[in-house]
mmCIF file of C-alpha atoms and ligand atoms in Angstrom:
data_model
loop_
_atom_site.group_PDB
_atom_site.id
_atom_site.type_symbol
_atom_site.label_atom_id
_atom_site.label_comp_id
_atom_site.label_asym_id
_atom_site.label_seq_id
_atom_site.Cartn_x
_atom_site.Cartn_y
_atom_site.Cartn_z
ATOM 1 C CA MET A 66 102.751 255.203 162.860
ATOM 2 C CA ILE A 67 102.406 252.575 160.158
ATOM 3 C CA PRO A 68 105.840 250.290 159.196
ATOM 4 C CA ARG A 69 107.154 250.984 155.865
ATOM 5 C CA CYS A 70 105.329 248.065 154.622
ATOM 6 C CA THR A 71 107.134 247.301 151.583
ATOM 7 C CA VAL A 72 106.026 244.276 149.750
ATOM 8 C CA GLY A 73 109.180 242.394 150.663
ATOM 9 C CA GLU A 74 108.631 242.914 154.278
ATOM 10 C CA LEU A 75 104.974 242.003 154.080
ATOM 11 C CA ILE A 76 105.983 238.745 152.496
ATOM 12 C CA ASP A 77 108.922 237.914 154.774
ATOM 13 C CA GLU A 78 106.583 238.455 157.926
ATOM 14 C CA GLY A 79 103.986 236.600 156.386
ATOM 15 C CA ILE A 80 101.350 239.314 156.992
ATOM 16 C CA ARG A 81 98.035 238.880 155.195
ATOM 17 C CA THR A 82 97.159 241.880 153.302
ATOM 18 C CA THR A 83 94.255 242.633 151.823
ATOM 19 C CA ARG A 84 92.384 245.505 149.404
ATOM 20 C CA HIS A 85 89.011 247.422 149.977
ATOM 21 C CA CYS A 86 86.778 249.458 148.099
ATOM 22 C CA GLU A 87 83.953 251.170 150.174
ATOM 23 C CA CYS A 88 82.318 252.336 147.097
ATOM 24 C CA CYS A 89 81.446 248.934 145.393
ATOM 25 C CA GLY A 90 82.533 246.770 148.548
ATOM 26 C CA ASP A 91 85.293 244.921 146.504
ATOM 27 C CA PHE A 92 87.277 243.043 149.051
ATOM 28 C CA ALA A 93 90.222 240.682 148.164
ATOM 29 C CA ASP A 94 93.372 239.442 149.346
ATOM 30 C CA VAL A 95 96.790 241.103 147.710
ATOM 31 C CA ASP A 96 98.849 238.900 145.527
ATOM 32 C CA LEU A 97 101.879 240.241 147.240
ATOM 33 C CA GLN A 98 104.090 238.023 145.115
ATOM 34 C CA ARG A 99 102.842 239.573 141.935
ATOM 35 C CA ILE A 100 103.344 243.251 143.304
ATOM 36 C CA ALA A 101 106.816 242.099 143.963
ATOM 37 C CA ALA A 102 107.572 240.755 140.856
ATOM 38 C CA VAL A 103 105.942 243.437 138.703
ATOM 39 C CA LYS A 104 107.234 246.569 141.263
ATOM 40 C CA GLY A 105 110.068 245.030 143.053
ATOM 41 C CA ARG A 106 110.343 244.027 146.640
ATOM 42 C CA ASP A 107 111.100 247.628 147.928
ATOM 43 C CA PHE A 108 107.791 248.833 146.740
ATOM 44 C CA SER A 109 105.866 250.235 149.716
ATOM 45 C CA LEU A 110 101.852 249.869 149.710
ATOM 46 C CA ALA A 111 101.902 252.836 152.345
ATOM 47 C CA ASP A 112 99.623 255.507 151.177
ATOM 48 C CA ARG A 113 98.809 253.656 148.045
ATOM 49 C CA LEU A 114 95.198 254.987 146.859
ATOM 50 C CA PRO A 115 94.528 253.464 143.341
ATOM 51 C CA PHE A 116 91.401 254.030 142.080
ATOM 52 C CA CYS A 117 89.164 250.912 141.780
ATOM 53 C CA THR A 118 88.929 249.118 138.519
ATOM 54 C CA ASN A 119 85.872 247.432 138.992
ATOM 55 C CA GLY A 120 83.521 248.312 136.126
ATOM 56 C CA ASP A 121 82.765 252.011 136.232
ATOM 57 C CA CYS A 122 83.247 252.046 139.931
ATOM 58 C CA LEU A 123 84.637 255.696 141.112
ATOM 59 C CA GLY A 124 86.048 254.344 144.656
ATOM 60 C CA MET A 125 89.590 254.256 145.845
ATOM 61 C CA ILE A 126 91.013 251.369 146.975
ATOM 62 C CA ARG A 127 92.886 251.074 150.471
ATOM 63 C CA PHE A 128 95.133 248.493 151.563
ATOM 64 C CA GLN A 129 94.939 246.645 155.045
ATOM 65 C CA ILE A 130 97.269 244.279 156.749
ATOM 66 C CA HIS A 131 96.095 241.911 159.438
ATOM 67 C CA ARG A 132 98.117 241.036 162.472
ATOM 68 C CA GLY A 133 96.282 238.294 164.365
ATOM 69 C CA LEU A 134 92.837 239.776 165.194
ATOM 70 C CA ARG A 135 94.260 243.533 164.674
ATOM 71 C CA ALA A 136 93.898 245.182 161.139
ATOM 72 C CA GLN A 137 95.321 248.414 159.999
ATOM 73 C CA TRP A 138 94.842 250.651 157.076
ATOM 74 C CA LEU A 139 98.207 251.065 155.289
ATOM 75 C CA LEU A 140 97.662 254.976 155.582
ATOM 76 C CA THR A 141 99.479 257.707 157.158
ATOM 77 C CA PRO A 142 97.452 260.852 158.351
ATOM 78 C CA GLU A 143 98.544 262.385 154.874
ATOM 79 C CA GLY A 144 97.308 259.366 152.923
ATOM 80 C CA ALA A 145 94.002 259.329 155.153
ATOM 81 C CA ALA A 146 93.362 262.986 154.267
ATOM 82 C CA ARG A 147 93.707 262.133 150.498
ATOM 83 C CA PHE A 148 91.137 259.413 150.906
ATOM 84 C CA GLN A 149 88.743 261.507 152.978
ATOM 85 C CA ALA A 150 89.077 264.194 150.192
ATOM 86 C CA HIS A 151 88.162 261.594 147.666
ATOM 87 C CA SER A 152 85.272 260.208 149.895
ATOM 88 C CA ASP A 153 84.077 264.037 150.059
ATOM 89 C CA TRP A 154 84.310 264.613 146.142
ATOM 90 C CA LEU A 155 82.430 261.388 145.452
ATOM 91 C CA PHE A 156 79.669 262.223 147.759
ATOM 92 C CA THR A 157 79.124 265.477 146.064
ATOM 93 C CA TYR A 158 79.438 263.883 142.698
ATOM 94 C CA ARG A 159 76.692 261.517 143.580
ATOM 95 C CA GLN A 160 74.267 264.274 144.780
ATOM 96 C CA VAL A 161 74.928 266.221 141.501
ATOM 97 C CA GLN A 162 74.018 262.959 139.597
ATOM 98 C CA SER A 163 70.839 262.091 141.532
ATOM 99 C CA ARG A 164 70.006 266.006 141.038
ATOM 100 C CA ARG A 165 70.393 265.709 137.377
ATOM 101 C CA ALA A 166 68.457 262.279 137.184
ATOM 102 C CA ALA A 167 65.602 263.850 139.043
ATOM 103 C CA GLN A 168 65.689 266.946 136.591
ATOM 104 C CA ARG A 169 65.707 264.424 133.499
ATOM 105 C CA ALA A 170 62.723 262.340 134.758
ATOM 106 C CA ALA A 171 60.760 265.631 135.640
ATOM 107 C CA ARG A 172 61.295 266.861 132.034
ATOM 108 C CA ARG A 173 60.133 263.526 130.653
ATOM 109 C CA THR A 174 56.639 263.820 132.584
ATOM 110 C CA PRO A 175 54.215 265.291 130.525
ATOM 111 C CA GLN A 176 53.042 269.084 131.229
ATOM 112 C CA THR A 177 49.621 269.067 132.468
HETATM 113 ZN ZN1 LIG B 276 85.046 249.971 143.663
#
């Protein structure tokens, strides 16, 4: 089980929180103070899966907390399932994209 993980709790307990996008490899510390200022201290990061805003990246961002050497995703089984569903979709989407690209390339090749 993951704790409630409100922004206020993470700040008070001094827990390092990071964000990851598996798709583009983006990794950064989360500015908890900024989120608290915008969303309030009661805003929970558990099961938050915002879309990556990095260029045209199609990934979903996951949050992770770090306690000593232990790192933990802020996901319940339900959130983890949502992330998995997105990953599955992305995999299929990329397969379709590469198939289309191959078809376009084949059309450009002069017929013999
Ligand atoms: Zn990304």
